[in-house]
Amino acid sequence: MASPTVSKTRSVLEGLVRQGSFKWLLGKGSSFNEEFEEMESSPSAGRNWIAELSPLANVVVRRCSKILGISASELQENFNAGASDSLKHLSCYARNFLEYCCFRALALSTQVTGHLADKKFRRLTYDMMLAWATPAAASQPFLNVDEDITVGLEAFSRISPAVPIIANVVTSENLFDVLTKTTDGRLQFSIYDKYLSGLERAIKKMKTQSDSSLLSTVRLSRREKILEVDGTVTTQPVLEHVGISTWPGRLTLTDHALYFEALHVVSYDKPKIYDLSDDLKQIIKPELTGPWGTRLFDKAVSYKSISLSEPAVIEFPELKGHTRRDFWLAIIREILYVHRFIKKFEISGVERDEALSKAVLGILRLQAIKEIGALNSACCETLLMFNLCDQLPGGDLILETLANMSSIRELDQTNNYKAGGGMYSISSLAMVSNLGFVLGTSSNDLNEAGLVVGEIAVGEMSSLEKVVKESQNSYKKTVLAQETVNGAKVDGIDTNLAVMKELLLPVMEVGKWLISLIQWDDPMKSLVFCLVLTCVIWRGWLSYAFGLMIIFLAIFMVLTRFCNQGRPADKLKVIAPPPMKTVEQLLAVQNAISQAEQFIQDGNIVLLKFRALLLSIFPQASEKFAFALLCVALIVAFVPSKYITLLIFLETFTRYSPPRKASTERWTRRLREWWFSIPAAPVVLEREKEDKKKK
């Protein structure tokens, strides 16, 4: 006999069907009609309908129960038995239970070969996101469930990383931005389906390359997997620059190294290996190339390491832009950065293969974006996890958190961490294994290896998600700050000088005031300042005086913040100099260069005179200079620093006081005459010989 709760639930379900509420919900022609009709006619409708869930969430849970081979009510009983009290709280029960069902179903579905090609799997993952947005029965349902309904960022970032090939916790937001660039920040099923099709093609391509005999003898020892190959099509060549010579060839990237095979008449030469897994102080960066060693085209990648005598430069020619180069630069760096991550945190075994799996899946996602034509230079690095961590503020904390989570998962192998337990998503390594790849030396049985879950947990924000969120918020602040920096930049030397002069005006005013005091323009003010500062130095209060100045500055900043709260920031007003003609600008540049040259010459003369003093080229001046240095050394050695500071201050400040002004001018004249009498050390310029230039 049915329980009152089941009877009530079935009555509600039959009432909705009888009133046509589901048809209003789903709209004409929806793929859900058949499922609701089946639910209406099924004798177990009550057991398959969860009262706490919305209609759409109930449909998704029913699909999950079919995949798992148990009823929705049994799923609910398992969740109630295994979940903590916080997960079963009324306010979040519906969403947490939905996540539990989704994670269990996805863990099983992804074990099926070719699941990404299955239209039902694609629709299921998309509908999971839709249901996640409105999981509770009290939620307002969608007007129709067809391909016009779109998914938001929050739902995508929560469900898609549960299938690691689709998205990653660190890069999911950037991936969502790329997929929704033309749809105002909402993901449509048509675009999502196109993206999964691109993933399927990228996986097939990588499998074909990895299973080929290409470089088999070289990569066999480390069981390297080929991730990308280029240069095999004549319309898209790859060129290696060696000195002033250029060689076309085939470029291959594996999960450990980069290989270039120069193309000869009928065959490829022995591959050059550019290792990415060992610590060789590698530097990989964009490079300019051109004919005969010129630097004209920004379409190349430079590889530099301690194992090479000179950097290797590999060019990716294309008619417009440098997206092809940026793609290769990003995936090469991704492999380099993942190996640096492995070495830094001393990761080994299954955890090492897990890290490599994250990098490989990231490259597959980038290849899928390239397949569907959505690739651009800006998104190449932001869609790869280890590249992104190298750029994000706090990216090092993300990697540290990732390493700590790996250690915890390796040690903690409780029942909550079992595959299919439902409380966690699957791991990247399990995903790679399900796709048919074998990385490193990991066991085929991941349960025995001890790594069976991913970073997403039911109803909880993991430590990785928290640190990623903080880093993304910091990055947004940095972007806003950089926008203000770009907006504050002005063109023209004269305009920039005018802005700098206006900014330094307070400092210049303080400087003028101090110079006025030093020159004793107002003897009374200078005398008072001299006495006060002398007392401060004599008492040893100089550090307190500086500290007090900093405190006053901090108080000023706090008061300014409270006084200007809610008001727009005051803009700096600068009087723009009159526009200069081209000839005037050229003359100004020439004048500035002449002044800079004169300044450098004067600096060289000073250095050469000091050289002459040190080498006693002018003995009389050198003896005086040595005696002066000896006196200074004795003073520094035997006189306390407080008195030295006081003497320096009194000497500097009272130099132009009325009693000392005449003697100061006399001694300044004698010092200048002595300096001008010192000869400069000789300089001989040697021109480079012609034969050296040819070499």
XYZ file of C-alpha atoms in Angstrom:
695
model
C 0.000 0.000 0.000
C 1.361 3.395 -1.003
C 2.395 5.776 1.722
C 0.545 9.108 2.143
C 3.585 11.035 0.878
C 3.848 8.968 -2.311
C 0.095 9.244 -2.916
C 0.218 12.985 -2.443
C 3.176 13.325 -4.808
C 1.468 11.235 -7.452
C -1.713 13.263 -7.112
C 0.253 16.477 -7.673
C 1.963 14.932 -10.704
C -1.310 13.741 -12.203
C -2.866 17.131 -11.557
C -0.083 18.925 -13.386
C -0.391 16.589 -16.347
C -4.182 16.778 -16.383
C -4.132 20.586 -16.323
C -1.549 20.749 -19.111
C 0.960 22.442 -16.856
C 3.827 20.384 -18.231
C 2.894 21.297 -21.773
C 2.932 24.975 -20.788
C 6.274 24.372 -19.129
C 7.847 22.535 -22.018
C 6.298 24.118 -25.030
C 5.357 22.487 -28.275
C 7.800 20.079 -29.804
C 9.957 19.732 -26.707
C 12.071 16.622 -26.249
C 10.734 16.374 -22.696
C 7.124 15.620 -23.717
C 7.786 11.929 -24.117
C 9.434 11.698 -20.723
C 6.552 13.419 -18.971
C 4.016 11.214 -20.694
C 6.019 8.184 -19.571
C 6.117 9.561 -16.012
C 2.330 10.039 -16.142
C 1.638 6.468 -17.234
C 4.307 4.810 -15.111
C 3.063 2.951 -11.996
C 6.222 4.110 -10.204
C 5.586 7.795 -10.910
C 5.414 8.619 -7.235
C 8.738 6.946 -6.494
C 10.407 8.766 -9.399
C 9.078 12.184 -8.461
C 10.969 14.084 -5.734
C 8.720 16.617 -4.072
C 11.595 18.957 -3.157
C 12.766 19.325 -6.786
C 11.473 21.474 -9.630
C 9.902 19.748 -12.653
C 13.050 20.181 -14.743
C 15.261 18.889 -11.933
C 12.983 15.868 -11.578
C 13.436 15.077 -15.267
C 17.234 15.274 -14.934
C 17.209 13.098 -11.800
C 15.032 10.551 -13.605
C 17.563 10.374 -16.453
C 20.356 9.926 -13.916
C 18.431 7.118 -12.212
C 18.045 5.333 -15.555
C 21.805 5.572 -16.176
C 22.544 4.247 -12.683
C 19.875 1.557 -12.845
C 18.100 2.562 -9.617
C 14.977 4.572 -8.867
C 15.003 8.244 -7.918
C 13.717 7.394 -4.459
C 16.650 5.007 -3.910
C 19.002 7.752 -5.018
C 17.410 10.039 -2.470
C 17.762 7.417 0.258
C 21.455 6.937 -0.588
C 22.023 10.679 -0.492
C 20.235 11.058 2.841
C 22.322 8.254 4.299
C 25.699 9.453 3.045
C 25.421 13.254 3.141
C 26.239 15.405 6.156
C 23.555 17.422 7.937
C 24.787 20.675 6.368
C 24.213 19.245 2.878
C 20.675 18.208 3.802
C 19.619 21.626 5.081
C 16.268 22.666 3.625
C 17.641 25.808 1.947
C 20.146 23.865 -0.193
C 18.778 20.318 -0.200
C 17.405 20.377 -3.749
C 20.612 21.654 -5.370
C 22.882 19.363 -3.359
C 20.783 16.294 -4.158
C 20.740 17.275 -7.842
C 24.558 17.609 -7.821
C 24.824 14.202 -6.153
C 22.739 12.575 -8.878
C 24.591 14.411 -11.649
C 28.055 13.471 -10.361
C 27.122 9.807 -10.017
C 25.552 9.645 -13.474
C 28.435 11.502 -15.129
C 31.024 9.273 -13.460
C 29.321 6.270 -15.052
C 28.453 7.880 -18.400
C 32.008 9.044 -19.084
C 33.230 5.440 -18.889
C 31.372 4.679 -22.116
C 33.581 4.867 -25.205
C 32.641 7.780 -27.452
C 30.312 9.402 -24.939
C 31.068 12.890 -26.289
C 29.644 11.896 -29.661
C 26.379 10.780 -28.021
C 23.685 13.431 -28.553
C 21.855 12.252 -25.432
C 24.965 12.758 -23.303
C 25.438 16.271 -24.682
C 21.820 17.162 -23.993
C 21.991 15.606 -20.533
C 24.976 17.691 -19.446
C 23.314 20.844 -20.794
C 20.019 20.070 -19.059
C 21.934 19.443 -15.827
C 23.096 23.054 -16.009
C 19.550 24.253 -16.671
C 18.234 22.245 -13.754
C 21.046 23.450 -11.466
C 19.867 27.029 -12.026
C 16.328 26.202 -10.776
C 16.602 23.041 -8.668
C 13.955 23.567 -5.987
C 10.220 23.072 -6.342
C 9.757 26.681 -5.200
C 11.953 27.925 -8.057
C 10.243 29.673 -10.940
C 10.321 27.181 -13.860
C 11.368 28.121 -17.378
C 8.670 29.018 -19.875
C 9.851 26.304 -22.242
C 12.599 23.740 -22.319
C 13.934 23.856 -25.830
C 17.101 25.062 -27.455
C 16.197 28.714 -26.816
C 16.887 28.320 -23.098
C 20.391 29.445 -22.185
C 22.811 28.654 -19.365
C 24.522 31.165 -17.109
C 28.094 31.307 -15.880
C 27.431 29.961 -12.388
C 25.676 26.818 -13.594
C 28.301 26.202 -16.285
C 31.183 26.632 -13.826
C 29.577 24.162 -11.416
C 28.473 21.317 -13.703
C 30.905 21.379 -16.643
C 34.098 20.806 -14.542
C 32.462 17.586 -13.298
C 33.410 16.276 -16.763
C 37.095 17.347 -16.893
C 37.314 17.135 -20.673
C 34.592 19.784 -21.000
C 35.953 22.334 -18.534
C 38.345 22.904 -15.657
C 37.743 24.676 -12.335
C 40.506 27.212 -12.965
C 39.653 28.090 -16.585
C 35.878 27.485 -16.724
C 34.993 31.176 -16.499
C 37.334 32.081 -19.359
C 35.987 29.195 -21.444
C 32.437 30.393 -20.809
C 33.395 33.911 -21.930
C 34.805 32.527 -25.198
C 31.722 30.403 -25.897
C 29.289 33.240 -25.099
C 31.182 36.056 -26.791
C 28.421 36.523 -29.395
C 25.429 35.705 -27.166
C 25.628 38.360 -24.433
C 27.023 36.112 -21.725
C 24.470 33.266 -22.049
C 25.406 29.827 -23.377
C 23.125 28.411 -26.071
C 22.830 24.681 -26.669
C 23.781 25.045 -30.346
C 27.130 26.597 -29.397
C 27.657 24.085 -26.583
C 26.909 21.207 -28.954
C 29.316 22.662 -31.527
C 32.019 22.917 -28.850
C 31.572 19.262 -27.837
C 31.760 18.266 -31.500
C 35.067 20.136 -31.712
C 36.253 18.260 -28.628
C 35.345 14.945 -30.223
C 37.323 15.798 -33.371
C 40.314 16.989 -31.311
C 40.320 13.730 -29.337
C 40.200 11.606 -32.493
C 43.045 13.639 -33.998
C 45.205 13.262 -30.886
C 44.512 9.525 -30.734
C 45.540 9.141 -34.373
C 48.756 11.054 -33.772
C 49.610 9.199 -30.550
C 48.994 5.803 -32.132
C 51.145 6.630 -35.176
C 54.759 5.573 -35.610
C 55.900 9.206 -35.693
C 59.067 9.583 -33.566
C 58.309 6.185 -32.051
C 61.964 5.298 -31.416
C 62.643 8.634 -29.681
C 59.563 8.852 -27.454
C 59.275 5.182 -26.513
C 61.536 5.394 -23.440
C 59.333 7.947 -21.661
C 56.035 6.737 -23.168
C 55.488 10.197 -24.592
C 52.136 11.068 -26.162
C 51.956 13.294 -29.218
C 49.725 16.297 -28.536
C 50.093 18.391 -31.700
C 51.858 18.230 -35.075
C 52.372 21.071 -37.560
C 54.309 21.701 -40.745
C 52.958 18.725 -42.687
C 50.851 20.910 -45.003
C 52.659 22.987 -47.618
C 50.246 25.905 -47.186
C 51.102 26.116 -43.473
C 54.841 25.523 -43.188
C 56.965 25.643 -40.047
C 60.397 27.228 -40.379
C 63.417 26.943 -38.114
C 65.913 29.828 -38.192
C 69.568 28.940 -37.614
C 71.753 32.031 -37.934
C 70.880 33.550 -41.311
C 69.641 30.246 -42.770
C 66.063 28.947 -42.660
C 64.851 25.326 -42.808
C 61.263 24.095 -43.309
C 60.215 21.030 -41.361
C 57.761 19.189 -39.144
C 57.158 20.300 -35.558
C 55.850 17.823 -32.970
C 54.825 18.516 -29.377
C 54.617 15.676 -26.854
C 53.854 15.713 -23.149
C 57.615 15.917 -22.460
C 59.401 17.690 -25.312
C 59.295 19.601 -28.579
C 60.728 17.959 -31.731
C 61.686 19.589 -35.028
C 62.539 17.508 -38.105
C 64.108 19.477 -40.947
C 62.672 18.597 -44.358
C 65.101 17.523 -47.065
C 64.312 16.564 -50.636
C 62.406 13.345 -49.957
C 62.648 12.722 -46.216
C 62.951 14.321 -42.807
C 66.245 14.765 -40.996
C 66.982 13.417 -37.522
C 64.752 15.278 -35.039
C 66.141 18.037 -32.851
C 64.919 17.673 -29.282
C 63.956 20.712 -27.212
C 63.259 19.270 -23.794
C 60.423 20.660 -21.662
C 60.462 18.219 -18.744
C 63.977 18.722 -17.348
C 65.102 21.844 -15.498
C 67.272 23.481 -18.174
C 66.368 27.110 -17.328
C 64.187 27.228 -20.428
C 62.889 30.564 -21.668
C 60.118 30.371 -24.269
C 58.885 33.677 -25.646
C 57.561 35.356 -28.810
C 60.223 36.361 -31.308
C 60.574 38.591 -34.366
C 62.035 37.171 -37.551
C 62.799 38.283 -41.076
C 65.094 37.713 -44.067
C 68.868 37.834 -43.471
C 68.493 38.105 -39.716
C 66.208 41.163 -39.702
C 63.431 41.541 -37.102
C 60.264 42.341 -39.037
C 57.559 39.693 -38.520
C 56.055 38.816 -35.138
C 55.246 35.190 -35.963
C 57.906 33.085 -34.236
C 58.708 31.346 -30.949
C 62.133 31.422 -29.319
C 63.379 28.478 -27.212
C 66.410 29.166 -25.025
C 68.050 26.820 -22.518
C 71.438 26.088 -20.964
C 71.759 23.028 -23.224
C 71.830 25.188 -26.385
C 74.652 27.469 -27.467
C 72.164 29.819 -29.136
C 68.346 30.102 -28.982
C 66.223 28.066 -31.392
C 63.741 30.196 -33.349
C 60.718 28.506 -34.921
C 58.463 30.545 -37.209
C 54.785 29.955 -38.060
C 54.114 31.956 -41.245
C 50.580 33.144 -41.954
C 49.152 35.938 -44.056
C 47.333 37.851 -41.316
C 47.954 38.083 -37.578
C 49.903 35.667 -35.404
C 47.188 33.440 -33.914
C 48.939 30.287 -35.125
C 52.141 31.304 -33.335
C 50.219 32.242 -30.175
C 48.503 28.836 -30.161
C 51.831 27.013 -30.309
C 53.454 29.340 -27.792
C 50.638 28.635 -25.323
C 50.661 24.831 -25.621
C 54.488 24.643 -25.467
C 54.467 26.773 -22.318
C 51.681 24.646 -20.832
C 53.851 21.518 -20.999
C 56.848 23.452 -19.644
C 54.828 24.913 -16.749
C 53.234 21.600 -15.752
C 56.673 19.997 -15.456
C 57.873 22.962 -13.408
C 54.842 22.467 -11.159
C 55.675 18.769 -10.789
C 59.301 19.498 -9.879
C 58.539 22.403 -7.542
C 56.141 20.394 -5.371
C 57.995 17.087 -5.850
C 54.938 15.314 -7.238
C 55.325 11.710 -8.347
C 53.360 8.610 -9.186
C 49.670 8.898 -9.914
C 49.588 12.529 -8.811
C 52.191 13.344 -11.466
C 50.057 11.698 -14.127
C 47.042 13.626 -12.815
C 48.902 16.924 -13.310
C 49.926 15.918 -16.836
C 46.308 14.927 -17.529
C 45.128 18.429 -16.615
C 47.598 19.924 -19.085
C 46.622 17.473 -21.847
C 42.887 18.087 -21.345
C 43.511 21.832 -21.430
C 45.295 21.502 -24.771
C 42.406 19.396 -26.099
C 39.932 22.111 -25.086
C 42.054 24.745 -26.831
C 42.197 22.570 -29.946
C 38.401 22.265 -29.825
C 38.050 26.057 -29.682
C 40.377 26.199 -32.674
C 38.282 23.579 -34.483
C 35.070 25.616 -34.133
C 36.776 28.829 -35.291
C 36.532 30.707 -31.988
C 40.283 30.888 -31.352
C 42.013 34.241 -31.003
C 45.344 35.372 -29.608
C 43.806 36.669 -26.377
C 42.269 33.341 -25.321
C 45.203 31.033 -26.085
C 46.823 31.348 -22.667
C 43.683 32.027 -20.609
C 42.177 28.620 -21.507
C 45.215 26.654 -20.295
C 45.389 26.161 -16.525
C 49.138 26.352 -15.926
C 49.527 29.282 -18.333
C 46.739 31.102 -16.547
C 48.237 30.457 -13.105
C 51.465 32.014 -14.352
C 49.559 35.223 -15.178
C 46.843 35.504 -12.522
C 47.536 37.407 -9.300
C 47.797 34.662 -6.701
C 48.378 32.019 -9.366
C 51.132 30.536 -7.225
C 48.556 30.038 -4.452
C 46.323 28.148 -6.895
C 49.152 25.765 -7.753
C 50.047 25.366 -4.080
C 46.429 24.551 -3.238
C 46.291 22.076 -6.119
C 49.436 20.339 -4.850
C 48.076 20.203 -1.284
C 44.774 18.735 -2.494
C 46.685 16.061 -4.396
C 48.579 15.098 -1.236
C 45.388 14.938 0.822
C 43.614 12.784 -1.751
C 46.562 10.416 -1.883
C 46.499 9.946 1.893
C 42.745 9.989 2.508
C 41.106 7.027 0.795
C 37.899 6.866 2.789
C 34.547 5.746 1.436
C 33.663 9.308 0.503
C 36.440 9.267 -2.095
C 35.344 6.147 -3.925
C 34.554 6.372 -7.595
C 30.872 6.669 -8.178
C 30.272 7.610 -4.541
C 28.586 10.704 -5.860
C 30.020 13.215 -3.420
C 32.881 14.146 -5.783
C 33.354 14.583 -9.514
C 35.754 12.329 -11.416
C 39.448 13.174 -11.763
C 41.275 14.375 -14.868
C 43.346 11.192 -14.950
C 40.194 9.056 -14.881
C 38.804 11.206 -17.702
C 41.940 10.735 -19.808
C 41.815 7.003 -19.161
C 38.148 6.883 -20.219
C 39.063 8.685 -23.436
C 41.550 5.927 -24.267
C 44.838 7.671 -23.439
C 47.482 6.278 -21.096
C 49.812 8.847 -19.561
C 53.003 7.990 -17.734
C 53.110 4.798 -15.720
C 49.737 5.117 -13.977
C 47.771 2.029 -13.170
C 44.793 1.162 -15.260
C 42.872 0.609 -12.046
C 42.604 4.093 -10.632
C 40.791 2.906 -7.533
C 43.855 0.914 -6.534
C 46.073 3.878 -7.389
C 44.256 5.967 -4.832
C 43.149 8.867 -7.041
C 39.539 8.613 -8.026
C 37.940 12.038 -7.550
C 38.200 15.533 -8.946
C 38.042 18.982 -7.400
C 34.241 19.442 -7.318
C 32.397 18.279 -4.185
C 28.631 18.150 -3.678
C 27.307 21.263 -1.941
C 30.747 22.587 -1.046
C 33.192 25.087 -2.444
C 36.555 23.350 -2.338
C 39.734 25.126 -1.297
C 40.764 25.217 -4.957
C 37.517 26.909 -5.979
C 37.909 29.460 -3.189
C 41.445 30.429 -4.117
C 40.497 30.575 -7.816
C 37.597 32.904 -6.966
C 39.875 35.178 -4.935
C 42.434 35.218 -7.722
C 39.805 36.068 -10.343
C 38.485 38.925 -8.196
C 42.025 40.254 -7.804
C 42.539 39.945 -11.549
C 39.378 41.964 -12.244
C 40.654 44.709 -9.942
C 43.981 44.610 -11.742
C 42.239 44.935 -15.113
C 40.260 47.943 -13.894
C 43.445 49.507 -12.541
C 45.223 48.856 -15.844
C 42.369 50.557 -17.716
C 42.921 53.695 -15.649
C 46.651 53.454 -16.393
C 45.977 53.201 -20.131
C 43.548 56.111 -19.900
C 46.111 58.261 -18.099
C 48.768 57.830 -20.786
C 49.266 60.842 -23.067
C 51.271 61.252 -26.249
C 54.102 63.661 -26.819
C 57.229 64.454 -24.844
C 56.107 68.003 -24.051
C 52.690 66.824 -22.824
C 54.209 64.129 -20.604
C 56.631 66.678 -19.167
C 53.697 68.990 -18.386
C 51.873 66.141 -16.579
C 55.001 65.210 -14.618
C 55.576 68.850 -13.660
C 52.020 69.113 -12.341
C 52.350 65.872 -10.363
C 55.672 66.927 -8.835
C 54.448 70.433 -8.006
C 54.071 69.765 -4.220
C 57.548 68.198 -4.097
C 58.979 71.112 -6.052
C 57.367 73.584 -3.656
C 58.859 71.768 -0.653
C 62.221 71.732 -2.423
C 62.042 75.480 -3.067
C 61.197 76.076 0.609
C 64.170 73.979 1.769
C 66.521 75.755 -0.662
C 65.247 79.080 0.664
C 66.059 77.958 4.200
C 69.515 76.681 3.222
C 70.341 79.934 1.431
C 69.156 81.960 4.464
C 66.800 84.187 2.479
C 64.865 84.712 5.722
C 67.508 84.468 8.505
C 64.950 84.143 11.328
C 63.154 81.149 9.756
C 66.446 79.492 8.829
C 67.801 79.976 12.371
C 64.696 78.474 13.992
C 64.738 75.499 11.569
C 68.460 74.962 12.200
C 68.040 75.003 15.991
C 65.038 72.645 15.957
C 66.680 70.089 13.671
C 69.956 70.324 15.585
C 68.073 69.535 18.803
C 66.325 66.578 17.118
C 69.628 65.133 15.866
C 71.441 65.783 19.195
C 68.677 64.055 21.175
C 68.600 61.105 18.785
C 65.006 61.777 17.741
C 65.641 61.666 14.007
C 63.993 58.248 13.591
C 60.984 59.436 15.604
C 60.733 62.513 13.405
C 60.625 60.396 10.229
C 58.097 58.043 11.854
C 55.913 61.006 12.827
C 55.975 62.284 9.237
C 54.800 58.884 7.970
C 52.020 58.817 10.611
C 50.835 62.262 9.488
C 50.810 61.005 5.885
C 48.708 57.968 6.860
C 46.276 60.172 8.848
C 45.961 62.472 5.843
C 45.100 59.501 3.588
C 42.468 58.183 6.027
C 40.852 61.613 6.473
C 40.823 62.118 2.704
C 39.127 58.745 2.241
C 36.331 59.568 4.687
C 35.863 63.108 3.418
C 35.692 62.024 -0.246
C 33.601 58.878 0.340
C 30.966 58.541 -2.377
C 32.405 61.409 -4.401
C 34.218 60.957 -7.715
C 37.975 61.261 -7.613
C 39.371 64.671 -8.441
C 40.947 64.690 -11.854
C 44.394 66.164 -12.309
C 44.099 69.303 -14.410
C 47.094 70.009 -16.609
C 47.506 72.949 -18.943
C 48.375 71.350 -22.250
C 51.341 72.899 -24.036
C 50.708 74.364 -27.494
C 50.862 71.754 -30.254
C 54.239 71.448 -31.921
C 54.796 71.206 -35.635
C 56.748 68.325 -37.100
C 59.877 70.446 -37.561
C 59.613 71.704 -33.973
C 59.256 68.137 -32.698
C 62.352 67.054 -34.651
C 64.321 70.018 -33.272
C 63.148 69.207 -29.742
C 64.247 65.589 -30.133
C 67.596 66.699 -31.532
C 68.062 69.132 -28.632
C 67.176 66.420 -26.101
C 69.657 64.012 -27.699
C 72.365 66.700 -27.608
C 71.681 67.365 -23.921
C 71.754 63.651 -23.151
C 75.049 63.324 -25.024
C 76.511 66.249 -23.068
C 75.328 64.717 -19.797
C 76.969 61.374 -20.667
C 80.187 63.146 -21.647
C 80.279 65.024 -18.332
C 79.701 61.768 -16.487
C 82.547 60.088 -18.346
C 84.875 63.002 -17.516
C 84.054 62.645 -13.812
C 84.755 58.905 -13.926
C 88.009 59.413 -15.846
C 89.200 62.019 -13.319
C 88.497 59.650 -10.448
C 90.440 57.015 -12.371
C 93.337 59.453 -12.679
C 93.222 60.125 -8.926
C 93.191 56.419 -8.067
C 96.066 55.669 -10.457
C 98.076 58.756 -9.305
C 98.361 60.160 -12.832
C 98.466 63.586 -11.130
C 100.458 62.800 -7.907
C 99.921 66.102 -6.098
C 96.124 65.905 -6.422
C 96.167 62.216 -5.573
C 98.087 62.901 -2.331
C 95.526 65.507 -1.251
C 92.697 63.171 -2.158
C 94.270 60.273 -0.237
C 94.792 62.510 2.836
C 91.153 63.589 2.676
C 90.016 59.956 2.447
C 92.196 59.104 5.477
C 90.591 61.883 7.523
C 87.109 60.746 6.523
C 87.966 57.143 7.453
C 89.216 58.192 10.922
C 86.092 60.263 11.530
C 83.788 57.399 10.470
C 85.753 54.918 12.606
C 85.991 56.860 15.877
C 83.217 59.489 15.906
C 79.660 58.299 16.802
C 77.212 58.391 13.919
C 74.987 60.885 15.747
C 77.776 63.476 15.777
C 78.717 62.745 12.167
C 75.105 63.362 11.117
C 75.027 66.577 13.149
C 78.290 67.820 11.611
C 77.098 67.077 8.066
C 73.815 68.898 8.730
C 75.476 71.977 10.271
C 78.088 72.128 7.505
C 75.442 71.906 4.778
C 72.812 74.131 6.369
C 75.019 76.955 7.679
C 77.126 77.155 4.530
C 75.297 80.261 3.266
C 74.533 81.802 6.664
C 75.756 85.437 7.057
C 78.866 84.528 9.157
C 80.046 81.802 6.723
C 78.927 83.042 3.314
C 82.217 84.711 2.331
C 84.405 81.788 3.389
C 82.058 79.302 1.646
C 82.392 81.142 -1.667
C 86.190 81.223 -1.270
C 86.504 77.502 -0.474
C 84.060 76.576 -3.264
C 86.241 78.495 -5.737
C 89.414 76.745 -4.526
C 87.723 73.288 -4.757
C 86.555 74.031 -8.296
C 90.034 75.149 -9.333
C 91.526 71.977 -7.829
C 88.994 69.785 -9.662
C 89.636 71.482 -13.001
C 93.386 70.978 -12.543
C 93.045 67.187 -12.403
C 93.706 65.581 -15.805
C 91.455 62.869 -17.150
C 92.783 59.367 -17.647
C 93.645 58.688 -21.312
C 91.173 56.823 -23.537
C 91.999 54.905 -26.736
C 89.199 53.802 -29.076
C 89.852 50.594 -31.014
C 87.795 49.851 -34.098
C 86.616 46.303 -34.738
C 88.596 44.643 -37.493
C 86.929 43.700 -40.758
C 87.739 40.003 -40.448
C 85.981 39.863 -37.067
C 82.878 41.416 -38.580
C 82.783 38.758 -41.305
C 82.920 36.023 -38.684
